[in-house]
Amino acid sequence: MIGGLFIYNHKGEVLISRVYRDDIGRNAVDAFRVNVIHARQQVRSPVTNIARTSFFHVKRSNIWLAAVTKQNVNAAMVFEFLYKMCDVMTAYFGKISEENIKNNFVLIYELLDEILDFGYPQNSETGALKTFITQQGIKGQLQTKEEQSQITSQVTGQIGWRREGIKYRRNELFLDVLESVNLLMSPQGQVLSAHVSGRVVMKSYLSGMPECKFGMNDKIVIDKQGKGGATDDAGKSGKQSIAIDDCTFHQCVRLSKFDSERSISFIPPDGEYELMRYRTTKDIILPFRVIPLVREVGRTKLEVKVVIKSNFKPSLLAQKIEVRIPTPLNTSGVQVICMKGKAKYKASENAIVWKIKRMAGMKESQISAEIELLPTNDKKKWARPPISMNFEVPFAPSGLKVRYLKVFESKLNYSDHDVIKWVRYIGRSGIYETRC
Amino acid sequence: MTDSKYFTTTKKGEIFELKAELNSDKKEKKKEAVKKVIASMTVGKDVSALFPDVVNCMQTDNLELKKLVYLYLMNYAKSQPDMAIMAVNTFVKDCEDPNPLIRALAVRTMGCIRVDKITEYLCEPLRKCLKDEDPYVRKTAAVCVAKLHDINAQLVEDQGFLDTLKDLISDSNPMVVANAVAALSEIAESHPNSNLLDLNPQTINKLLTALNECTEWGQIFILDCLANYTPRDDRESQSICERVTPRLSHANSAVVLSAVKVLMKFMEMLPKDLDYYGTLLKKLAPPLVTLLSAEPELQYVALRNINLIVQRRPEIMKHEMKVFFVKYNDPIYVKLEKLDIMIRLASQANIAQVLAELKEYATEVDVDFVRKAVRAIGRCAIKVEQSAERCVSTLLDLIQTKVNYVVQEAIVVIKDIFRKYPNKYESVIATLCENLDSLDEPEARAAMIWIVGEYAERIDNADELLESFLEGFHDESTQVQLQLLTAIVKLFLKKPTETQELVQQVLSLATQDSDNPDLRDRGYIYWRLLSTDPVAAKEVVLAEKPLISEETDLIEPTLLEELICHIGTLASVYHKPPSAFVEGSRGVQHKRLPGSAGSGESVDSPETTSTAGVSDAPPAVIPSQGDLLGDLLNLDLTPTTAGPPPPAPSSGMQLGGMDLLGGGLDSLMGDESEPLGGDLGGTPAIGAGFGAAPAALPASFSAPVSGGLDDLFDLGGGVGMPMGAYSPPKSVWLPAMKAKGLEISGTFARRAGVIQMEMTLTNKAMSVMTDFAIQFNRNSFGLSPAGPLQVLTPLSPNQSIEVALPLNTSGPVMKMDPLNNLQVAVKNNIDVFYFSCQYPISMLFVEDGKMERQIFLATWKDIPNDNESQFQIKDCHLSSDAASNKLQGSNIFTIAKRTVDGQDMLYQSMKLTNGIWVLAELRIQAGNPNYTISLKCRAAEVSQCVFQSYEAVLKN
């Protein structure tokens, strides 16, 4: 299991060091600093073995978190734990920075004592931790017996992520469907690969211990219902449903139920959390199409023309559009003409960056540029990196739709109708590239 | 509140100031001071001098302060054990606190203080906490048992904590179950055979129930534990798989990977024609792909594991090529791993896409990545024949870029392509030759030289090219030198007229001016070949080479199986067995996949995990005495030969007396469970004994056989049948894991006065092994091989061969510890391997070891009493005559027998090969299974070994 946990600043100075196992000595702290933080070469692996001791590390801004062990531990678990550790710290004191860590070192030690016992990760849900590890000193002695046992049963219980007795005057929940659409397209407009990775992020402000049920236009569910019920809308549902390649859920979701009935039911944590992640590859709506045209005019000149076409409902608006057209290293000057937005040649980035604030669906825009090149002896041809794009659209490129999110709380008297629900779709570009 | 100020105090005299503050009356000041102490401790300053002052602050009702003091205690208690005792009272008191958080804190902290005296006091509170009404305390106590076990394993056993821990597996709280499982798994790891976890269908069911309810971490503990279980049949296997599959949708990647591990393992037991098997295979791909959208560090872990999974079950990921395409912003370690998997998945169906990608990668910036991409193109050519032509043209394009390392890498892989498709792409040689000057890496130079030599007849200026390399011959690396030597000899054989001078030059460079033995030897071999028989030289040097195989870097199957059992762990990340990087006993036991049911899939070992653990456990090859005895007890009765008897039916069986003999011996040995007749009959030596050729029998086998048979039925009366010299069963000396696939098991035997080392060599690797040789280190009795190791035919994969190596005792002598230790080096075409083994000293007892009575008496008196040692042989049920006969078979001769008060005293002598006499007095009391033996010898150190031999011989 995890033998020790160290946190370093960018210089390699230790900010936190907590050793859990006898086989990890103080020299392990230095070994990591010397061999990884101060190493001349770029890090070649997140797992390093130094003198039969294994170091796992992740970096957050310029802070290094390292877990150390001498045993054959579950490596995936160690990394998951390090990420979780970052989440917990962020939830307690915001950004992970040297200053924040120094300011909260007592708290961090306390947390480390709680969430890692003898190197075994324990309950690390902030919802639960915050009930008994607080920044304003411990109210240990103030707690009544009921409160204490409530805390312990929550920390160890089946619903470790939510405490009892939460009350809101207004029961409200926010659902964000956040997708990132990835594309690699050939110059001829052939899709080489495309996939959407999406997340459903939920903010819940609900009283009591509500039981929730989430439904979306999952093809498997819709088809099943179509079979069971009237067959007339089978054709229709075929279009409206989406095939999900794979999905993963927050630990609050009952996985066995999903496995058998494909229904997503859960008792949500309080506040913000990620309910599910999913991935689709079929029938993706590509919000933009990029048509490149690059022509070499002699040895010292390139003519580039790029057309972008928006491919969604005209009533919707895409935002923060940015097209990045790479230029050769020996570029000496660039003239750009664009119909819409602003375009600039950025020599330091070897690219023409074309920005458009807003663009409606089913529109088209164009940029043309003349690139002057310096003659070089370099025999190596310019590799022509792909043209990449960034944007944000107010729909889900995968076609995912939230069908319902039902809330049941039998003990308190509010019903599903009383809950105010907000749903939002945001589609962003992931790696959205067109080769030219 | 900014605590960061505590990090900045570096002034002198700080310790004194802190001391004062720690003893202050004001609570706030005290707390501040403790914080400063902890901050100093963190940055590595020694604040142990403040120990008493800090411990004084422990008695507080402020929980935050208490936790800080505990933190300090955990760090420094070991350096100040006496002072740490001061804290015990507080701990014990806290363990009774009404607040469960405080009870748990106390027991948690106490377990982290590794001071013996504190540990003693821990037992009582721990016992209570394990049965606490509050689950939070119980789950903490469960882990505490593991802590205590790490400090004092005996104490944990004596106090019965293990049983309490086992009970916690049935606890109502899922987190308590999970922690108990984690603790038990850890403890079980240091007792590989203890069956501590006692996994049976009932416990498995409990675990599977808890799996649905506990935290993500608990799920990992439980899944990892489940993976150690071996289901009884395919139905149980399937039902566990069904209950584990939902975990594949968990957001925590570690849960997913651990579930994959369980499924990959249990799948081995499912018949392949089962519908469920196919369903399961389909279910595995999507979650594995999803892991690739996790954070980069986890992607890396996932990719290393997918690499293993793809090798074991290529069908799972075969349609997922695209997800392994490299993204420009992937960290380099992710890029390199993806590339590896891309090559493994490359097939005719997707090769076009793959090649297009690889070509892109070859123009990236990271040198390592580019090199690997170029190599990958070559491997694609070798793997997918249809693509070879395109690969070659892609490589040529890359060579045109003139980027130095790209060119070199391309040349290395083109050489491999030539080895796979000879006489097909030689048209490119001209292009390669243009780049001769830019090659500065040995591997590339060697590859280029090989190409020139191999195709010398088609390259007009081959001699010039090779000559240009020859100029700096001594500055080249060995690889290049060897290659150059061979290439020039090839050239000479192909164009003898123009190149005579060149070949002489290189031969003299290699043989006279070089001090590298390999190079010199190769030079001489060529020289002699060329000078004696040029035709033969041609046949040897220009022989047709075997084509290289498709997959060159697959993990060796036994290792792969073990790694599959370790999915998700560090072993799967390093692609090494845990024993390669874990110290001590932990995790050294090798895990194996369970055998498949029915479908006849090729799984090497049908052994279950637990038994595999036993038989493979000692990686050191020396059978300790305990093991030896264990083996002897269930040994098939083989009085004269070594090794397990071959199961083949034997002619000996047809002899009428055989079964009777078997039965007689059976009862004689007091081992009734073994049906011995068949085995015995199968033993070649016995067969030979009843047949005509006594060659394989010891010389002492002089008694008439029929007499021996009679005597067996009349054991009470006098003359017994001397049996063959005892030889222990074969044991594994060199496991395949340690020797790149070569496994050696063996034993020693004395046959007809000749000591033999009998070995079984097994090739568990994937390539043919040849060129075996053996050597001994100097040893106590000068044992050395009497001839070379006779392995005439190459050993092909999965083949075994039996070898008997006669030994003599005229080698160099050095005293070993233990005395009968023998260090051996075995060489083959792959590498040299070392192991050590122990031979029974009875092998060294010579046939003329019978002393005259008088001399015996005189010698017995002559040897000082200090040199006498006494031993007990327990549980031996032989009569004195039977014992005497048995011992005689191993050249331990009875000189006289005396009976005093119903006690038989046997006086015996034996002589070692180096002339040392050992005298013995064996006392056997009728009805008492315990013998007493006194040994006298001028070299007293042999006594222990002699005693061991007595014991071994008598008990067989």
mmCIF file of C-alpha atoms in Angstrom, chain A residues 1 14-23 26 29 41-60 69-84 98-99 101-107 109-110 113-125 132-138 140-141 143 145 148-149 151-153 155-161 182 184 191-195 197 245-260 274-275 277-279 379-381 383-386 388 431 433 435, chain B residues 1-7 31 35-36 38-39 41-45 61-64 67-68 71 74-75 78 98-101 105 108-109 112 114 133-136 139-140 143-144 146-147 150 173-175 179 182-183 186 189 212-221 224 242 245-254 256-258 261 283 285-290 293-298 300-301 320 322-323 325 327-329 332-333 336 353 356-357 360 363-364 366 368-369 400-403 566-574 578-584 586:
data_model
loop_
_atom_site.group_PDB
_atom_site.id
_atom_site.type_symbol
_atom_site.label_atom_id
_atom_site.label_comp_id
_atom_site.label_asym_id
_atom_site.label_seq_id
_atom_site.Cartn_x
_atom_site.Cartn_y
_atom_site.Cartn_z
ATOM 1 C CA MET A 1 0.000 0.000 0.000
ATOM 2 C CA VAL A 14 8.937 19.691 0.937
ATOM 3 C CA LEU A 15 5.724 21.286 2.069
ATOM 4 C CA ILE A 16 4.004 18.216 3.437
ATOM 5 C CA SER A 17 5.488 14.886 4.291
ATOM 6 C CA ARG A 18 3.512 12.082 5.818
ATOM 7 C CA VAL A 19 4.965 8.607 6.154
ATOM 8 C CA TYR A 20 2.601 5.670 6.681
ATOM 9 C CA ARG A 21 4.899 2.721 6.481
ATOM 10 C CA ASP A 22 8.061 1.781 8.217
ATOM 11 C CA ASP A 23 9.851 0.803 5.014
ATOM 12 C CA ARG A 26 13.275 10.137 5.135
ATOM 13 C CA VAL A 29 11.905 12.546 0.099
ATOM 14 C CA GLN A 41 15.386 15.420 -18.754
ATOM 15 C CA GLN A 42 11.690 15.884 -19.156
ATOM 16 C CA VAL A 43 9.638 13.425 -17.099
ATOM 17 C CA ARG A 44 9.350 10.215 -19.067
ATOM 18 C CA SER A 45 6.918 8.394 -16.832
ATOM 19 C CA PRO A 46 4.547 9.235 -13.997
ATOM 20 C CA VAL A 47 5.865 6.171 -12.159
ATOM 21 C CA THR A 48 9.524 6.120 -11.239
ATOM 22 C CA ASN A 49 11.457 3.358 -9.568
ATOM 23 C CA ILE A 50 14.438 4.550 -7.583
ATOM 24 C CA ALA A 51 16.381 1.987 -5.594
ATOM 25 C CA ARG A 52 13.464 -0.419 -5.314
ATOM 26 C CA THR A 53 11.141 2.337 -4.174
ATOM 27 C CA SER A 54 8.346 3.368 -6.493
ATOM 28 C CA PHE A 55 7.209 6.972 -6.784
ATOM 29 C CA PHE A 56 3.898 8.030 -8.312
ATOM 30 C CA HIS A 57 3.490 11.671 -9.042
ATOM 31 C CA VAL A 58 1.011 14.164 -10.387
ATOM 32 C CA LYS A 59 1.522 17.871 -10.848
ATOM 33 C CA ARG A 60 -0.969 20.615 -10.167
ATOM 34 C CA THR A 69 5.720 2.680 -1.894
ATOM 35 C CA LYS A 70 7.946 -0.362 -1.744
ATOM 36 C CA GLN A 71 5.208 -2.845 -2.469
ATOM 37 C CA ASN A 72 3.313 -4.014 -5.474
ATOM 38 C CA VAL A 73 0.423 -1.616 -4.952
ATOM 39 C CA ASN A 74 -2.584 -1.061 -7.134
ATOM 40 C CA ALA A 75 -1.140 1.673 -9.343
ATOM 41 C CA ALA A 76 -4.459 2.839 -10.713
ATOM 42 C CA MET A 77 -5.709 3.256 -7.172
ATOM 43 C CA VAL A 78 -2.723 5.364 -6.179
ATOM 44 C CA PHE A 79 -3.313 7.800 -9.012
ATOM 45 C CA GLU A 80 -7.027 7.922 -8.385
ATOM 46 C CA PHE A 81 -6.221 8.680 -4.799
ATOM 47 C CA LEU A 82 -3.827 11.479 -5.707
ATOM 48 C CA TYR A 83 -6.479 13.083 -7.887
ATOM 49 C CA LYS A 84 -8.995 12.683 -5.107
ATOM 50 C CA GLU A 98 2.337 26.766 -2.440
ATOM 51 C CA GLU A 99 0.808 29.509 -0.384
ATOM 52 C CA ILE A 101 -0.723 24.562 1.174
ATOM 53 C CA LYS A 102 1.505 26.333 3.660
ATOM 54 C CA ASN A 103 -1.461 28.194 5.061
ATOM 55 C CA ASN A 104 -3.405 25.006 5.562
ATOM 56 C CA PHE A 105 -0.727 22.519 6.455
ATOM 57 C CA VAL A 106 -2.332 21.552 9.736
ATOM 58 C CA LEU A 107 -5.584 20.895 7.960
ATOM 59 C CA TYR A 109 -2.162 16.673 7.891
ATOM 60 C CA GLU A 110 -5.485 16.158 9.527
ATOM 61 C CA ASP A 113 -4.636 11.167 8.704
ATOM 62 C CA GLU A 114 -8.281 10.613 7.948
ATOM 63 C CA ILE A 115 -8.349 9.643 4.293
ATOM 64 C CA LEU A 116 -5.323 7.379 4.312
ATOM 65 C CA ASP A 117 -4.878 4.829 7.064
ATOM 66 C CA PHE A 118 -1.704 2.712 6.922
ATOM 67 C CA GLY A 119 -1.669 3.615 3.235
ATOM 68 C CA TYR A 120 -5.205 2.372 2.579
ATOM 69 C CA PRO A 121 -7.512 5.060 1.183
ATOM 70 C CA GLN A 122 -10.571 5.612 3.362
ATOM 71 C CA ASN A 123 -13.704 7.628 2.731
ATOM 72 C CA SER A 124 -12.560 10.721 0.871
ATOM 73 C CA GLU A 125 -15.854 12.361 -0.022
ATOM 74 C CA PHE A 132 -16.031 16.532 11.187
ATOM 75 C CA ILE A 133 -12.866 18.065 9.788
ATOM 76 C CA THR A 134 -13.365 21.787 9.672
ATOM 77 C CA GLN A 135 -11.115 24.726 9.353
ATOM 78 C CA GLN A 136 -12.493 26.501 12.403
ATOM 79 C CA GLY A 137 -11.054 24.116 14.906
ATOM 80 C CA ILE A 138 -12.817 20.951 15.872
ATOM 81 C CA GLY A 140 -15.462 17.679 18.857
ATOM 82 C CA GLN A 141 -16.420 18.451 22.392
ATOM 83 C CA GLN A 143 -21.046 17.366 19.517
ATOM 84 C CA LYS A 145 -23.794 11.696 21.029
ATOM 85 C CA GLN A 148 -21.216 11.812 16.639
ATOM 86 C CA SER A 149 -22.813 8.569 15.647
ATOM 87 C CA ILE A 151 -21.023 11.380 11.540
ATOM 88 C CA THR A 152 -19.479 7.967 11.935
ATOM 89 C CA SER A 153 -22.333 6.151 10.304
ATOM 90 C CA VAL A 155 -18.412 8.177 6.991
ATOM 91 C CA THR A 156 -18.620 4.415 6.992
ATOM 92 C CA GLY A 157 -22.097 3.963 5.633
ATOM 93 C CA GLN A 158 -23.500 3.034 2.290
ATOM 94 C CA ILE A 159 -24.194 6.625 1.387
ATOM 95 C CA GLY A 160 -20.889 8.043 2.443
ATOM 96 C CA TRP A 161 -21.176 10.997 0.116
ATOM 97 C CA ASN A 182 -13.098 15.647 -31.289
ATOM 98 C CA LEU A 184 -9.628 14.511 -37.300
ATOM 99 C CA VAL A 191 -13.687 11.927 -41.315
ATOM 100 C CA LEU A 192 -10.660 9.989 -40.061
ATOM 101 C CA SER A 193 -11.852 9.831 -36.510
ATOM 102 C CA ALA A 194 -14.511 11.577 -34.507
ATOM 103 C CA HIS A 195 -15.807 11.090 -31.051
ATOM 104 C CA SER A 197 -16.656 12.649 -24.724
ATOM 105 C CA ASP A 245 -20.290 3.486 -26.568
ATOM 106 C CA ASP A 246 -19.543 3.453 -22.912
ATOM 107 C CA CYS A 247 -20.310 5.363 -19.764
ATOM 108 C CA THR A 248 -19.063 5.564 -16.217
ATOM 109 C CA PHE A 249 -20.842 6.830 -13.154
ATOM 110 C CA HIS A 250 -20.224 8.602 -9.907
ATOM 111 C CA GLN A 251 -20.117 6.168 -7.055
ATOM 112 C CA CYS A 252 -23.595 7.247 -5.927
ATOM 113 C CA VAL A 253 -25.186 5.522 -8.950
ATOM 114 C CA ARG A 254 -26.385 1.961 -8.400
ATOM 115 C CA LEU A 255 -24.302 0.150 -10.957
ATOM 116 C CA SER A 256 -25.982 -3.224 -10.663
ATOM 117 C CA LYS A 257 -29.276 -1.581 -11.440
ATOM 118 C CA PHE A 258 -27.783 0.094 -14.472
ATOM 119 C CA ASP A 259 -26.310 -3.198 -15.561
ATOM 120 C CA SER A 260 -29.594 -5.055 -15.333
ATOM 121 C CA GLU A 274 -20.032 14.733 -11.907
ATOM 122 C CA LEU A 275 -22.873 12.280 -12.315
ATOM 123 C CA ARG A 277 -19.152 10.455 -18.236
ATOM 124 C CA TYR A 278 -19.863 8.948 -21.581
ATOM 125 C CA ARG A 279 -18.418 8.494 -25.008
ATOM 126 C CA LYS A 379 15.942 19.903 -47.091
ATOM 127 C CA LYS A 380 13.371 18.822 -44.602
ATOM 128 C CA LYS A 381 9.954 19.524 -45.936
ATOM 129 C CA ALA A 383 5.323 18.888 -42.141
ATOM 130 C CA ARG A 384 2.062 20.834 -42.614
ATOM 131 C CA PRO A 385 0.469 20.452 -39.187
ATOM 132 C CA PRO A 386 -3.324 20.288 -39.197
ATOM 133 C CA SER A 388 -7.252 23.281 -35.564
ATOM 134 C CA ILE A 431 -9.158 18.331 -30.559
ATOM 135 C CA GLU A 433 -8.413 19.218 -36.556
ATOM 136 C CA ARG A 435 -5.295 18.149 -42.120
ATOM 137 C CA MET B 1 -5.333 32.538 9.782
ATOM 138 C CA THR B 2 -2.134 32.066 7.864
ATOM 139 C CA ASP B 3 -0.113 29.130 8.971
ATOM 140 C CA SER B 4 2.560 29.667 6.376
ATOM 141 C CA LYS B 5 4.502 31.831 8.825
ATOM 142 C CA TYR B 6 5.509 28.679 10.671
ATOM 143 C CA PHE B 7 7.577 27.647 7.722
ATOM 144 C CA LYS B 31 -1.100 25.212 19.955
ATOM 145 C CA LYS B 35 2.208 23.908 14.862
ATOM 146 C CA LYS B 36 5.686 25.392 14.562
ATOM 147 C CA ILE B 38 5.223 20.196 13.040
ATOM 148 C CA ALA B 39 6.240 22.680 10.361
ATOM 149 C CA MET B 41 9.471 18.500 11.260
ATOM 150 C CA THR B 42 7.999 18.669 7.761
ATOM 151 C CA VAL B 43 10.902 20.539 6.284
ATOM 152 C CA GLY B 44 13.248 17.988 7.775
ATOM 153 C CA LYS B 45 14.590 19.731 10.876
ATOM 154 C CA ASP B 61 -9.550 18.166 25.076
ATOM 155 C CA ASN B 62 -8.731 20.178 22.010
ATOM 156 C CA LEU B 63 -8.931 17.607 19.233
ATOM 157 C CA GLU B 64 -6.922 19.618 16.756
ATOM 158 C CA LYS B 67 -3.993 15.306 16.426
ATOM 159 C CA LEU B 68 -0.895 17.441 16.024
ATOM 160 C CA LEU B 71 1.495 13.313 14.411
ATOM 161 C CA MET B 74 4.308 8.912 15.215
ATOM 162 C CA ASN B 75 7.403 10.556 13.840
ATOM 163 C CA LYS B 78 10.859 5.318 17.703
ATOM 164 C CA PRO B 98 -17.458 8.225 24.595
ATOM 165 C CA ASN B 99 -16.740 9.956 21.305
ATOM 166 C CA PRO B 100 -16.145 7.305 18.620
ATOM 167 C CA LEU B 101 -13.971 9.701 16.632
ATOM 168 C CA LEU B 105 -8.076 8.262 16.542
ATOM 169 C CA ARG B 108 -5.253 4.422 14.759
ATOM 170 C CA THR B 109 -2.347 6.407 16.164
ATOM 171 C CA CYS B 112 1.533 3.699 14.056
ATOM 172 C CA ARG B 114 6.419 1.218 16.499
ATOM 173 C CA GLU B 133 -20.482 -0.739 18.586
ATOM 174 C CA ASP B 134 -19.470 2.040 16.219
ATOM 175 C CA PRO B 135 -18.532 0.967 12.682
ATOM 176 C CA TYR B 136 -16.067 3.846 12.362
ATOM 177 C CA LYS B 139 -13.067 -0.155 10.467
ATOM 178 C CA THR B 140 -10.116 1.669 12.010
ATOM 179 C CA VAL B 143 -6.541 -1.753 9.706
ATOM 180 C CA CYS B 144 -4.788 -1.536 13.041
ATOM 181 C CA ALA B 146 -2.451 -5.126 9.915
ATOM 182 C CA LYS B 147 -0.270 -2.431 11.480
ATOM 183 C CA ASP B 150 3.751 -5.529 10.625
ATOM 184 C CA ASN B 173 -21.056 -2.405 7.676
ATOM 185 C CA PRO B 174 -19.552 -2.552 4.179
ATOM 186 C CA MET B 175 -16.587 -0.352 5.015
ATOM 187 C CA ASN B 179 -10.937 -2.774 5.539
ATOM 188 C CA ALA B 182 -7.564 -5.286 2.947
ATOM 189 C CA ALA B 183 -5.896 -6.113 6.253
ATOM 190 C CA GLU B 186 -1.911 -7.919 3.419
ATOM 191 C CA GLU B 189 0.749 -12.054 1.656
ATOM 192 C CA ASN B 212 -22.247 -3.111 -4.098
ATOM 193 C CA GLU B 213 -22.333 -1.012 -0.980
ATOM 194 C CA CYS B 214 -18.879 0.136 0.037
ATOM 195 C CA THR B 215 -16.793 3.119 -1.006
ATOM 196 C CA GLU B 216 -14.850 3.140 -4.231
ATOM 197 C CA TRP B 217 -11.657 2.268 -2.350
ATOM 198 C CA GLY B 218 -13.352 -0.593 -0.557
ATOM 199 C CA GLN B 219 -14.486 -1.936 -3.899
ATOM 200 C CA ILE B 220 -10.881 -1.993 -5.031
ATOM 201 C CA PHE B 221 -9.757 -3.916 -1.926
ATOM 202 C CA ASP B 224 -8.230 -7.313 -5.656
ATOM 203 C CA GLU B 242 -21.878 -11.549 -13.760
ATOM 204 C CA THR B 245 -19.297 -6.687 -14.607
ATOM 205 C CA PRO B 246 -21.415 -3.745 -13.341
ATOM 206 C CA ARG B 247 -18.204 -2.343 -11.798
ATOM 207 C CA LEU B 248 -16.924 -1.699 -15.312
ATOM 208 C CA SER B 249 -19.096 1.431 -15.353
ATOM 209 C CA HIS B 250 -17.550 2.911 -12.227
ATOM 210 C CA ALA B 251 -16.065 6.380 -12.520
ATOM 211 C CA ASN B 252 -12.984 5.280 -10.606
ATOM 212 C CA SER B 253 -10.494 3.785 -13.070
ATOM 213 C CA ALA B 254 -8.922 1.617 -10.406
ATOM 214 C CA VAL B 256 -12.604 -0.664 -13.456
ATOM 215 C CA LEU B 257 -9.117 -2.125 -13.826
ATOM 216 C CA SER B 258 -9.490 -4.367 -10.802
ATOM 217 C CA LYS B 261 -8.450 -8.260 -13.648
ATOM 218 C CA LYS B 283 -18.197 -5.985 -22.549
ATOM 219 C CA ALA B 285 -13.579 -3.296 -24.715
ATOM 220 C CA PRO B 286 -15.655 -0.137 -24.033
ATOM 221 C CA PRO B 287 -14.488 0.438 -20.443
ATOM 222 C CA LEU B 288 -10.878 -0.068 -21.478
ATOM 223 C CA VAL B 289 -11.313 2.535 -24.192
ATOM 224 C CA THR B 290 -12.939 4.894 -21.725
ATOM 225 C CA SER B 293 -10.039 9.650 -21.587
ATOM 226 C CA ALA B 294 -8.867 9.749 -17.990
ATOM 227 C CA GLU B 295 -6.023 11.931 -16.741
ATOM 228 C CA PRO B 296 -2.694 11.201 -18.435
ATOM 229 C CA GLU B 297 -1.131 9.343 -15.499
ATOM 230 C CA LEU B 298 -4.050 6.953 -15.388
ATOM 231 C CA TYR B 300 -0.419 5.492 -18.793
ATOM 232 C CA VAL B 301 -1.353 2.819 -16.263
ATOM 233 C CA GLU B 320 -10.380 -0.223 -31.452
ATOM 234 C CA LYS B 322 -8.360 4.464 -33.717
ATOM 235 C CA VAL B 323 -8.471 5.243 -30.025
ATOM 236 C CA PHE B 325 -3.895 7.214 -32.342
ATOM 237 C CA LYS B 327 -2.823 13.203 -29.934
ATOM 238 C CA TYR B 328 -0.423 16.071 -30.268
ATOM 239 C CA ASN B 329 -0.802 17.093 -26.646
ATOM 240 C CA ILE B 332 5.402 11.565 -24.184
ATOM 241 C CA TYR B 333 4.901 8.523 -21.976
ATOM 242 C CA LEU B 336 5.124 5.853 -26.603
ATOM 243 C CA GLN B 353 -4.597 3.860 -41.511
ATOM 244 C CA ALA B 356 -0.575 6.962 -42.478
ATOM 245 C CA GLU B 357 -0.471 7.741 -38.768
ATOM 246 C CA GLU B 360 2.826 11.592 -39.382
ATOM 247 C CA THR B 363 7.893 14.013 -38.392
ATOM 248 C CA GLU B 364 7.267 14.929 -34.743
ATOM 249 C CA ASP B 366 10.486 14.148 -29.690
ATOM 250 C CA ASP B 368 12.520 8.901 -28.903
ATOM 251 C CA PHE B 369 9.021 9.020 -30.238
ATOM 252 C CA GLN B 400 14.988 11.216 -47.971
ATOM 253 C CA THR B 401 14.345 13.652 -45.118
ATOM 254 C CA LYS B 402 18.007 13.168 -44.197
ATOM 255 C CA VAL B 403 17.202 13.669 -40.567
ATOM 256 C CA HIS B 566 -1.531 -8.426 -11.413
ATOM 257 C CA ILE B 567 -3.576 -6.114 -13.650
ATOM 258 C CA GLY B 568 -3.776 -2.622 -12.245
ATOM 259 C CA THR B 569 -0.784 -3.003 -9.964
ATOM 260 C CA LEU B 570 2.777 -1.770 -10.265
ATOM 261 C CA ALA B 571 3.836 -5.126 -11.685
ATOM 262 C CA SER B 572 1.590 -4.520 -14.665
ATOM 263 C CA VAL B 573 3.060 -1.057 -15.102
ATOM 264 C CA TYR B 574 6.660 -2.257 -14.974
ATOM 265 C CA PRO B 578 6.598 -8.340 -8.181
ATOM 266 C CA SER B 579 9.623 -10.292 -7.005
ATOM 267 C CA ALA B 580 11.716 -8.128 -9.333
ATOM 268 C CA PHE B 581 11.036 -4.943 -7.408
ATOM 269 C CA VAL B 582 9.563 -5.846 -4.033
ATOM 270 C CA GLU B 583 11.884 -6.573 -1.177
ATOM 271 C CA GLY B 584 11.393 -9.395 1.252
ATOM 272 C CA ARG B 586 5.885 -9.931 0.207
#
